[in-house]
mmCIF file of C-alpha atoms (C1' of nucleotides) in Angstrom:
data_model
loop_
_atom_site.group_PDB
_atom_site.id
_atom_site.type_symbol
_atom_site.label_atom_id
_atom_site.label_comp_id
_atom_site.label_asym_id
_atom_site.label_seq_id
_atom_site.Cartn_x
_atom_site.Cartn_y
_atom_site.Cartn_z
ATOM 1 C CA MET A 23 23.000 0.682 51.035
ATOM 2 C CA ASN A 24 19.840 1.598 49.162
ATOM 3 C CA HIS A 25 20.069 2.815 45.598
ATOM 4 C CA SER A 26 16.729 3.991 44.162
ATOM 5 C CA ALA A 27 16.349 7.285 45.990
ATOM 6 C CA GLN A 28 13.435 8.148 43.762
ATOM 7 C CA THR A 29 10.425 7.049 45.806
ATOM 8 C CA LYS A 30 12.220 7.497 49.089
ATOM 9 C CA PRO A 31 11.898 10.948 50.561
ATOM 10 C CA ASP A 32 14.928 12.234 52.386
ATOM 11 C CA TYR A 33 13.480 12.320 55.867
ATOM 12 C CA GLU A 34 16.824 12.995 57.484
ATOM 13 C CA ARG A 35 17.237 16.210 55.609
ATOM 14 C CA GLU A 36 13.706 17.227 56.478
ATOM 15 C CA LEU A 37 14.179 16.426 60.127
ATOM 16 C CA ARG A 38 17.475 18.230 60.332
ATOM 17 C CA ARG A 39 15.887 21.249 58.752
ATOM 18 C CA ALA A 40 13.112 21.058 61.343
ATOM 19 C CA GLY A 41 15.751 21.107 64.043
ATOM 20 C CA VAL A 42 15.320 17.624 65.416
ATOM 21 C CA ARG A 43 18.172 15.341 66.235
ATOM 22 C CA ILE A 44 18.983 12.401 64.050
ATOM 23 C CA THR A 45 19.357 9.644 66.570
ATOM 24 C CA ARG A 46 20.071 6.012 65.936
ATOM 25 C CA PRO A 47 16.498 4.854 66.669
ATOM 26 C CA ARG A 48 15.100 7.511 64.393
ATOM 27 C CA ARG A 49 17.426 6.592 61.605
ATOM 28 C CA VAL A 50 16.331 2.978 61.829
ATOM 29 C CA ILE A 51 12.643 3.850 61.856
ATOM 30 C CA LEU A 52 13.066 6.301 59.008
ATOM 31 C CA ASP A 53 14.804 3.678 56.900
ATOM 32 C CA ILE A 54 11.984 1.270 57.529
ATOM 33 C CA LEU A 55 9.361 3.790 56.537
ATOM 34 C CA ALA A 56 11.232 4.750 53.424
ATOM 35 C CA ALA A 57 11.401 1.114 52.379
ATOM 36 C CA THR A 58 7.770 0.429 53.182
ATOM 37 C CA GLU A 59 5.118 0.036 50.534
ATOM 38 C CA ASP A 60 2.243 -1.000 52.758
ATOM 39 C CA HIS A 61 0.423 0.487 55.751
ATOM 40 C CA PRO A 62 2.087 -0.938 58.857
ATOM 41 C CA ASP A 63 0.941 -0.243 62.382
ATOM 42 C CA ALA A 64 3.205 0.772 65.243
ATOM 43 C CA MET A 65 3.793 -2.775 66.396
ATOM 44 C CA GLU A 66 4.812 -3.885 62.929
ATOM 45 C CA ILE A 67 7.214 -1.000 62.601
ATOM 46 C CA PHE A 68 8.558 -1.823 66.034
ATOM 47 C CA GLN A 69 9.123 -5.432 65.076
ATOM 48 C CA ARG A 70 10.846 -4.540 61.835
ATOM 49 C CA ALA A 71 12.994 -2.066 63.758
ATOM 50 C CA SER A 72 13.844 -4.647 66.371
ATOM 51 C CA THR A 73 15.444 -6.906 63.803
ATOM 52 C CA ILE A 74 17.873 -4.100 63.066
ATOM 53 C CA ASP A 75 18.384 -2.784 66.574
ATOM 54 C CA LYS A 76 17.087 -4.823 69.490
ATOM 55 C CA SER A 77 17.244 -1.866 71.850
ATOM 56 C CA ILE A 78 14.634 0.263 70.123
ATOM 57 C CA SER A 79 11.485 0.591 72.206
ATOM 58 C CA LEU A 80 7.869 0.703 71.178
ATOM 59 C CA SER A 81 7.523 4.077 72.876
ATOM 60 C CA THR A 82 10.131 5.492 70.582
ATOM 61 C CA VAL A 83 8.280 4.174 67.589
ATOM 62 C CA TYR A 84 5.135 5.905 68.781
ATOM 63 C CA ARG A 85 7.016 9.087 69.583
ATOM 64 C CA THR A 86 8.679 9.101 66.205
ATOM 65 C CA MET A 87 5.420 8.503 64.387
ATOM 66 C CA LYS A 88 3.881 11.410 66.202
ATOM 67 C CA LEU A 89 6.836 13.573 65.336
ATOM 68 C CA LEU A 90 6.682 12.662 61.672
ATOM 69 C CA GLU A 91 2.948 13.075 61.587
ATOM 70 C CA GLY A 92 3.310 16.543 63.054
ATOM 71 C CA MET A 93 5.807 17.377 60.334
ATOM 72 C CA GLY A 94 3.396 16.121 57.753
ATOM 73 C CA ALA A 95 5.838 13.429 56.682
ATOM 74 C CA ILE A 96 3.449 10.566 57.280
ATOM 75 C CA HIS A 97 -0.283 10.011 57.497
ATOM 76 C CA ARG A 98 -1.992 8.159 60.293
ATOM 77 C CA HIS A 99 -5.030 6.081 59.419
ATOM 78 C CA ALA A 100 -7.491 4.625 61.894
ATOM 79 C CA PHE A 101 -9.273 1.925 59.972
ATOM 80 C CA GLU A 102 -12.109 0.065 61.638
ATOM 81 C CA GLY A 103 -11.188 -1.596 64.894
ATOM 82 C CA GLY A 104 -7.499 -2.049 65.069
ATOM 83 C CA PRO A 105 -4.419 0.033 65.675
ATOM 84 C CA ALA A 106 -3.459 3.105 63.694
ATOM 85 C CA ARG A 107 -1.613 2.406 60.488
ATOM 86 C CA PHE A 108 0.896 4.678 58.863
ATOM 87 C CA GLU A 109 2.072 5.550 55.403
ATOM 88 C CA GLN A 110 4.424 8.049 53.845
ATOM 89 C CA ALA A 111 2.832 11.345 52.991
ATOM 90 C CA SER A 112 5.057 11.736 49.945
ATOM 91 C CA GLY A 113 2.702 10.452 47.269
ATOM 92 C CA ASP A 114 -0.456 12.055 45.960
ATOM 93 C CA HIS A 115 -3.563 12.215 48.069
ATOM 94 C CA HIS A 116 -5.727 9.138 47.908
ATOM 95 C CA ASP A 117 -8.426 7.297 49.795
ATOM 96 C CA HIS A 118 -8.613 3.647 50.782
ATOM 97 C CA LEU A 119 -10.536 0.524 50.009
ATOM 98 C CA ILE A 120 -10.077 -2.098 52.702
ATOM 99 C CA ASP A 121 -10.538 -5.754 51.862
ATOM 100 C CA LEU A 122 -12.651 -7.105 54.686
ATOM 101 C CA ASP A 123 -11.390 -10.634 54.183
ATOM 102 C CA THR A 124 -7.666 -10.042 53.911
ATOM 103 C CA GLY A 125 -7.180 -6.649 55.482
ATOM 104 C CA ASP A 126 -5.451 -5.504 52.308
ATOM 105 C CA VAL A 127 -5.536 -1.805 51.662
ATOM 106 C CA ILE A 128 -6.022 -0.551 48.127
ATOM 107 C CA GLU A 129 -5.501 3.089 47.299
ATOM 108 C CA PHE A 130 -7.693 5.023 44.921
ATOM 109 C CA HIS A 131 -8.512 8.574 44.071
ATOM 110 C CA SER A 132 -11.435 10.404 42.552
ATOM 111 C CA ASN A 133 -11.300 14.058 41.696
ATOM 112 C CA ARG A 134 -15.010 13.983 41.122
ATOM 113 C CA ILE A 135 -15.695 12.813 44.655
ATOM 114 C CA GLU A 136 -13.371 15.400 46.106
ATOM 115 C CA GLU A 137 -15.143 18.110 44.165
ATOM 116 C CA LEU A 138 -18.491 16.941 45.405
ATOM 117 C CA GLN A 139 -17.203 16.946 48.958
ATOM 118 C CA ASP A 140 -16.047 20.530 48.651
ATOM 119 C CA GLU A 141 -19.355 21.488 47.158
ATOM 120 C CA ILE A 142 -21.302 19.868 49.961
ATOM 121 C CA ALA A 143 -19.166 21.457 52.642
ATOM 122 C CA ARG A 144 -19.495 24.847 51.015
ATOM 123 C CA GLU A 145 -23.255 24.529 50.892
ATOM 124 C CA LEU A 146 -23.261 23.726 54.578
ATOM 125 C CA GLY A 147 -21.120 26.766 55.275
ATOM 126 C CA TYR A 148 -17.955 24.845 55.960
ATOM 127 C CA GLU A 149 -14.449 24.599 54.679
ATOM 128 C CA ILE A 150 -12.942 21.124 54.633
ATOM 129 C CA VAL A 151 -9.672 20.775 56.508
ATOM 130 C CA HIS A 152 -9.333 17.128 55.705
ATOM 131 C CA HIS A 153 -11.522 14.158 55.103
ATOM 132 C CA ARG A 154 -11.632 10.445 55.393
ATOM 133 C CA LEU A 155 -13.154 8.161 52.841
ATOM 134 C CA GLU A 156 -12.878 4.453 53.378
ATOM 135 C CA LEU A 157 -14.637 1.749 51.461
ATOM 136 C CA TYR A 158 -14.928 -1.632 53.127
ATOM 137 C CA GLY A 159 -15.692 -4.471 50.807
ATOM 138 C CA ARG A 160 -14.884 -7.864 49.449
ATOM 139 C CA ARG A 161 -13.752 -9.177 46.115
ATOM 140 C CA ARG A 162 -16.569 -9.766 43.700
ATOM 141 C CA LYS A 163 -17.050 -13.368 42.781
ATOM 142 C CA ALA A 164 -16.048 -13.965 39.188
ATOM 143 C CA SER A 165 -19.503 -15.385 38.532
ATOM 144 C CA ALA A 166 -21.130 -12.207 39.770
ATOM 145 C CA ARG A 167 -19.710 -10.130 36.938
ATOM 146 C CA LYS A 168 -22.139 -7.965 35.039
ATOM 147 C CA MET B 6 -39.779 19.711 64.070
ATOM 148 C CA ASN B 7 -40.485 16.152 65.147
ATOM 149 C CA HIS B 8 -43.906 14.678 64.786
ATOM 150 C CA SER B 9 -44.224 12.529 67.879
ATOM 151 C CA ALA B 10 -43.863 8.783 67.513
ATOM 152 C CA GLN B 11 -42.783 8.952 63.932
ATOM 153 C CA THR B 12 -39.070 9.356 64.522
ATOM 154 C CA LYS B 13 -38.999 7.058 67.525
ATOM 155 C CA PRO B 14 -38.565 3.422 66.566
ATOM 156 C CA ASP B 15 -40.158 0.887 68.831
ATOM 157 C CA TYR B 16 -37.028 -0.764 70.102
ATOM 158 C CA GLU B 17 -38.863 -2.795 72.692
ATOM 159 C CA ARG B 18 -40.926 -4.528 70.098
ATOM 160 C CA GLU B 19 -37.832 -5.178 68.020
ATOM 161 C CA LEU B 20 -35.927 -6.546 70.975
ATOM 162 C CA ARG B 21 -38.748 -8.754 72.080
ATOM 163 C CA ARG B 22 -39.022 -10.117 68.596
ATOM 164 C CA ALA B 23 -35.289 -10.828 68.675
ATOM 165 C CA GLY B 24 -35.820 -12.815 71.843
ATOM 166 C CA VAL B 25 -33.997 -10.595 74.290
ATOM 167 C CA ARG B 26 -35.317 -9.617 77.659
ATOM 168 C CA ILE B 27 -36.630 -6.190 78.327
ATOM 169 C CA THR B 28 -34.894 -5.306 81.544
ATOM 170 C CA ARG B 29 -35.083 -2.090 83.474
ATOM 171 C CA PRO B 30 -31.593 -0.887 82.410
ATOM 172 C CA ARG B 31 -32.383 -1.610 78.796
ATOM 173 C CA ARG B 32 -35.664 0.199 78.936
ATOM 174 C CA VAL B 33 -33.924 3.267 80.305
ATOM 175 C CA ILE B 34 -31.192 3.206 77.686
ATOM 176 C CA LEU B 35 -33.693 2.601 74.914
ATOM 177 C CA ASP B 36 -35.758 5.563 76.016
ATOM 178 C CA ILE B 37 -32.695 7.749 75.990
ATOM 179 C CA LEU B 38 -31.719 6.665 72.517
ATOM 180 C CA ALA B 39 -35.218 7.177 71.204
ATOM 181 C CA ALA B 40 -35.238 10.699 72.559
ATOM 182 C CA THR B 41 -31.768 11.513 71.279
ATOM 183 C CA GLU B 42 -31.163 13.737 68.295
ATOM 184 C CA ASP B 43 -27.384 13.948 68.509
ATOM 185 C CA HIS B 44 -24.522 11.450 68.481
ATOM 186 C CA PRO B 45 -23.709 10.693 72.121
ATOM 187 C CA ASP B 46 -20.867 8.469 73.241
ATOM 188 C CA ALA B 47 -21.177 5.673 75.784
ATOM 189 C CA MET B 48 -20.233 7.902 78.697
ATOM 190 C CA GLU B 49 -22.852 10.462 77.760
ATOM 191 C CA ILE B 50 -25.516 7.812 77.480
ATOM 192 C CA PHE B 51 -24.373 6.422 80.800
ATOM 193 C CA GLN B 52 -24.680 9.831 82.442
ATOM 194 C CA ARG B 53 -28.105 10.482 81.010
ATOM 195 C CA ALA B 54 -29.171 7.029 82.161
ATOM 196 C CA SER B 55 -27.780 7.640 85.622
ATOM 197 C CA THR B 56 -30.080 10.575 86.178
ATOM 198 C CA ILE B 57 -32.980 8.186 85.701
ATOM 199 C CA ASP B 58 -31.592 5.155 87.467
ATOM 200 C CA LYS B 59 -28.458 5.522 89.553
ATOM 201 C CA SER B 60 -27.783 1.805 89.547
ATOM 202 C CA ILE B 61 -27.175 1.426 85.833
ATOM 203 C CA SER B 62 -23.551 0.644 85.058
ATOM 204 C CA LEU B 63 -21.348 1.749 82.232
ATOM 205 C CA SER B 64 -20.767 -1.885 81.302
ATOM 206 C CA THR B 65 -24.436 -2.311 80.704
ATOM 207 C CA VAL B 66 -24.472 0.719 78.456
ATOM 208 C CA TYR B 67 -21.656 -0.790 76.416
ATOM 209 C CA ARG B 68 -23.312 -4.188 76.360
ATOM 210 C CA THR B 69 -26.604 -2.718 75.268
ATOM 211 C CA MET B 70 -24.980 -0.654 72.536
ATOM 212 C CA LYS B 71 -23.286 -3.738 71.224
ATOM 213 C CA LEU B 72 -26.558 -5.611 71.311
ATOM 214 C CA LEU B 73 -28.390 -2.888 69.440
ATOM 215 C CA GLU B 74 -25.595 -2.513 66.961
ATOM 216 C CA GLY B 75 -25.718 -6.231 66.281
ATOM 217 C CA MET B 76 -29.431 -5.940 65.640
ATOM 218 C CA GLY B 77 -28.802 -3.083 63.283
ATOM 219 C CA ALA B 78 -30.817 -0.741 65.461
ATOM 220 C CA ILE B 79 -28.014 1.761 65.925
ATOM 221 C CA HIS B 80 -24.836 2.782 64.144
ATOM 222 C CA ARG B 81 -21.491 3.138 65.819
ATOM 223 C CA HIS B 82 -19.177 5.880 64.577
ATOM 224 C CA ALA B 83 -15.509 6.228 65.395
ATOM 225 C CA PHE B 84 -14.686 9.804 64.583
ATOM 226 C CA GLU B 85 -11.097 10.986 64.881
ATOM 227 C CA GLY B 86 -9.577 10.421 68.273
ATOM 228 C CA GLY B 87 -12.262 10.033 70.826
ATOM 229 C CA PRO B 88 -14.781 7.460 71.921
ATOM 230 C CA ALA B 89 -17.307 5.781 69.669
ATOM 231 C CA ARG B 90 -20.493 7.724 69.169
ATOM 232 C CA PHE B 91 -23.888 6.241 68.474
ATOM 233 C CA GLU B 92 -27.013 7.143 66.602
ATOM 234 C CA GLN B 93 -30.274 5.485 65.720
ATOM 235 C CA ALA B 94 -30.173 3.519 62.531
ATOM 236 C CA SER B 95 -33.768 4.380 61.755
ATOM 237 C CA GLY B 96 -33.236 7.329 59.426
ATOM 238 C CA ASP B 97 -31.855 7.303 55.908
ATOM 239 C CA HIS B 98 -28.219 6.615 55.289
ATOM 240 C CA HIS B 99 -26.008 9.646 55.518
ATOM 241 C CA ASP B 100 -22.410 10.674 56.060
ATOM 242 C CA HIS B 101 -20.960 13.176 58.500
ATOM 243 C CA LEU B 102 -19.286 16.548 58.560
ATOM 244 C CA ILE B 103 -17.532 17.167 61.858
ATOM 245 C CA ASP B 104 -16.936 20.725 63.021
ATOM 246 C CA LEU B 105 -13.345 20.724 64.200
ATOM 247 C CA ASP B 106 -13.925 23.659 66.527
ATOM 248 C CA THR B 107 -17.117 22.589 68.248
ATOM 249 C CA GLY B 108 -17.253 18.861 67.669
ATOM 250 C CA ASP B 109 -20.699 19.295 66.169
ATOM 251 C CA VAL B 110 -21.758 16.611 63.737
ATOM 252 C CA ILE B 111 -23.716 17.553 60.660
ATOM 253 C CA GLU B 112 -25.346 14.919 58.517
ATOM 254 C CA PHE B 113 -25.400 15.007 54.755
ATOM 255 C CA HIS B 114 -25.968 12.690 51.874
ATOM 256 C CA SER B 115 -24.935 12.586 48.243
ATOM 257 C CA ASN B 116 -26.280 10.012 45.857
ATOM 258 C CA ARG B 117 -23.692 11.105 43.373
ATOM 259 C CA ILE B 118 -20.835 10.300 45.733
ATOM 260 C CA GLU B 119 -22.325 6.931 46.596
ATOM 261 C CA GLU B 120 -22.620 6.095 42.930
ATOM 262 C CA LEU B 121 -19.034 7.059 42.328
ATOM 263 C CA GLN B 122 -17.929 4.898 45.233
ATOM 264 C CA ASP B 123 -19.722 1.891 43.804
ATOM 265 C CA GLU B 124 -18.210 2.563 40.443
ATOM 266 C CA ILE B 125 -14.713 2.776 41.861
ATOM 267 C CA ALA B 126 -15.116 -0.386 43.890
ATOM 268 C CA ARG B 127 -16.489 -2.229 40.895
ATOM 269 C CA GLU B 128 -13.552 -1.159 38.775
ATOM 270 C CA LEU B 129 -11.198 -2.475 41.430
ATOM 271 C CA GLY B 130 -13.058 -5.772 41.470
ATOM 272 C CA TYR B 131 -14.751 -5.171 44.791
ATOM 273 C CA GLU B 132 -18.196 -4.990 46.212
ATOM 274 C CA ILE B 133 -18.731 -2.410 48.933
ATOM 275 C CA VAL B 134 -20.107 -3.779 52.183
ATOM 276 C CA HIS B 135 -20.129 -0.413 53.845
ATOM 277 C CA HIS B 136 -18.197 2.790 53.784
ATOM 278 C CA ARG B 137 -17.213 5.699 55.883
ATOM 279 C CA LEU B 138 -17.073 9.248 54.657
ATOM 280 C CA GLU B 139 -16.254 11.962 57.114
ATOM 281 C CA LEU B 140 -15.487 15.559 56.349
ATOM 282 C CA TYR B 141 -13.588 17.499 58.990
ATOM 283 C CA GLY B 142 -13.804 21.230 58.648
ATOM 284 C CA ARG B 143 -14.550 24.596 60.125
ATOM 285 C CA ARG B 144 -17.150 27.229 59.482
ATOM 286 C CA ARG B 145 -16.240 29.548 56.653
ATOM 287 C CA LYS B 146 -15.709 33.112 57.705
ATOM 288 C CA ALA B 147 -18.573 35.280 56.505
ATOM 289 C CA SER B 148 -16.056 37.453 54.692
ATOM 290 C CA ALA B 149 -14.813 34.494 52.729
ATOM 291 C CA ARG B 150 -18.097 33.956 50.944
ATOM 292 C CA LYS B 151 -18.037 33.735 47.202
ATOM 293 C "C1'" DA C 17 39.050 14.977 70.900
ATOM 294 C "C1'" DA C 18 36.929 16.431 75.257
ATOM 295 C "C1'" DT C 19 32.956 19.196 77.400
ATOM 296 C "C1'" DG C 20 28.217 20.516 78.448
ATOM 297 C "C1'" DC C 21 23.559 20.378 78.260
ATOM 298 C "C1'" DA C 22 19.109 19.965 76.303
ATOM 299 C "C1'" DA C 23 16.959 16.545 73.442
ATOM 300 C "C1'" DT C 24 15.981 11.849 73.362
ATOM 301 C "C1'" DT C 25 15.691 7.290 75.041
ATOM 302 C "C1'" DG C 26 14.007 2.853 77.473
ATOM 303 C "C1'" DC C 27 11.408 1.305 81.001
ATOM 304 C "C1'" DA C 28 7.588 0.912 83.826
ATOM 305 C "C1'" DA C 29 3.565 2.778 85.160
ATOM 306 C "C1'" DA C 30 -0.451 5.446 83.779
ATOM 307 C "C1'" DT C 31 -4.249 6.489 80.690
ATOM 308 C "C1'" DC C 32 -8.350 5.908 77.847
ATOM 309 C "C1'" DG C 33 -12.077 3.476 75.926
ATOM 310 C "C1'" DT C 34 -13.921 -0.838 76.033
ATOM 311 C "C1'" DT C 35 -14.558 -5.752 77.260
ATOM 312 C "C1'" DT C 36 -14.886 -9.612 80.360
ATOM 313 C "C1'" DG C 37 -15.222 -13.050 84.477
ATOM 314 C "C1'" DC C 38 -18.015 -13.909 88.002
ATOM 315 C "C1'" DA C 39 -21.344 -14.133 91.661
ATOM 316 C "C1'" DA C 40 -25.705 -12.072 92.578
ATOM 317 C "C1'" DC C 41 -30.043 -10.877 90.638
ATOM 318 C "C1'" DT C 42 -34.296 -10.855 87.720
ATOM 319 C "C1'" DG C 43 -37.564 -11.369 83.781
ATOM 320 C "C1'" DA C 44 -40.948 -14.196 81.912
ATOM 321 C "C1'" DG C 45 -42.812 -18.766 80.919
ATOM 322 C "C1'" DG C 46 -44.556 -22.473 83.288
ATOM 323 C "C1'" DC D 28 -44.738 -18.129 92.882
ATOM 324 C "C1'" DC D 29 -40.855 -21.235 90.954
ATOM 325 C "C1'" DT D 30 -37.349 -21.895 88.077
ATOM 326 C "C1'" DC D 31 -33.397 -20.873 85.574
ATOM 327 C "C1'" DA D 32 -31.102 -18.985 81.654
ATOM 328 C "C1'" DG D 33 -30.449 -14.232 80.570
ATOM 329 C "C1'" DT D 34 -28.753 -10.119 82.551
ATOM 330 C "C1'" DT D 35 -26.560 -7.169 85.783
ATOM 331 C "C1'" DG D 36 -22.892 -4.521 88.590
ATOM 332 C "C1'" DC D 37 -18.477 -4.696 90.021
ATOM 333 C "C1'" DA D 38 -13.774 -5.005 89.577
ATOM 334 C "C1'" DA D 39 -10.224 -6.577 87.091
ATOM 335 C "C1'" DA D 40 -8.337 -7.285 82.351
ATOM 336 C "C1'" DC D 41 -7.643 -5.455 77.946
ATOM 337 C "C1'" DG D 42 -5.222 -3.317 73.770
ATOM 338 C "C1'" DA D 43 -3.450 0.820 71.995
ATOM 339 C "C1'" DT D 44 -1.142 4.690 73.146
ATOM 340 C "C1'" DT D 45 1.007 8.142 76.210
ATOM 341 C "C1'" DT D 46 3.810 9.726 79.953
ATOM 342 C "C1'" DG D 47 7.201 10.483 84.104
ATOM 343 C "C1'" DC D 48 11.631 9.861 85.089
ATOM 344 C "C1'" DA D 49 16.389 8.854 85.396
ATOM 345 C "C1'" DA D 50 19.957 7.524 82.316
ATOM 346 C "C1'" DT D 51 21.856 8.311 77.813
ATOM 347 C "C1'" DT D 52 23.324 10.632 73.651
ATOM 348 C "C1'" DG D 53 23.494 14.006 69.747
ATOM 349 C "C1'" DC D 54 25.804 17.836 68.502
ATOM 350 C "C1'" DA D 55 27.226 22.660 69.081
ATOM 351 C "C1'" DT D 56 31.271 24.427 71.547
ATOM 352 C "C1'" DT D 57 35.609 24.670 73.064
#
DNA sequence: AATGCAATTGCAAATCGTTTGCAACTGAGG
DNA sequence: CCTCAGTTGCAAACGATTTGCAATTGCATT
């Protein structure tokens, strides 16, 4: 079926280990997530799933996403106005730059920023559990280069 | 802590200048916002308004918030799960640290982080229109100091 | 392979925060 | 104090997500 197992985490194994049943709907959704490079929302996942198995319901997509999120297998993002979007948790931590014109999501990471965040939290007497850094912008016009 | 009129923007003047009517509901909501130090959500504003004028509706609160947001008079924040929360736009720009246990919102600002954000966006060929940086954490135990 | 039962499903209805259509009302300029 | 577009309250509509429930289905056991 699919060859390159490299970037695709073995969710089934993880789920089994967590003691959850591997049902047909879950298998379909898991396959979709494993093959996904972007940040789809529940409806998109539902639609992709429907092309494989018409009987899968949107509720099951939501329930499965919640399950996977609880296991730490995926991350849920709530970008400005709009439904939650999901992505595999397998890769390294990163933040997001959202293209306001296209809705594209670009990932980036800055150790320096993370350090500064920790520092700030510490100074305020807090310990960061998680954070959210989203940049909303638009492509710079070529002429505006400097 | 607060030196009278200084921290309270004159919304009425601003609204009038923008050509919108100063109605009784708006005056009430404006007064509440001007007197507010925290980040209330629409329902909270509605409740505070109700104690002054029972006839004010939640719809009007929402409509007024949207109006003010459009004018740039207030900022709307969508913290994790939960309704939008508002705050006056008058002060300096800042980001937020949310106490996961109490829901408290602490404001902070880091020029260094902002600079790094700009730098990152620029490198990716983007121009930041706005951003969102939220730290979610809990108070550090006194014993954990270092 | 057949059995048993809790986990899981699909569906419809419920929920939450927010927006909207509409008829009644009201601010502010004449 | 008239006029009338701007504004309101109400209820219904909305989009995203969750939930109750009865029917179904994994899967551990025979």
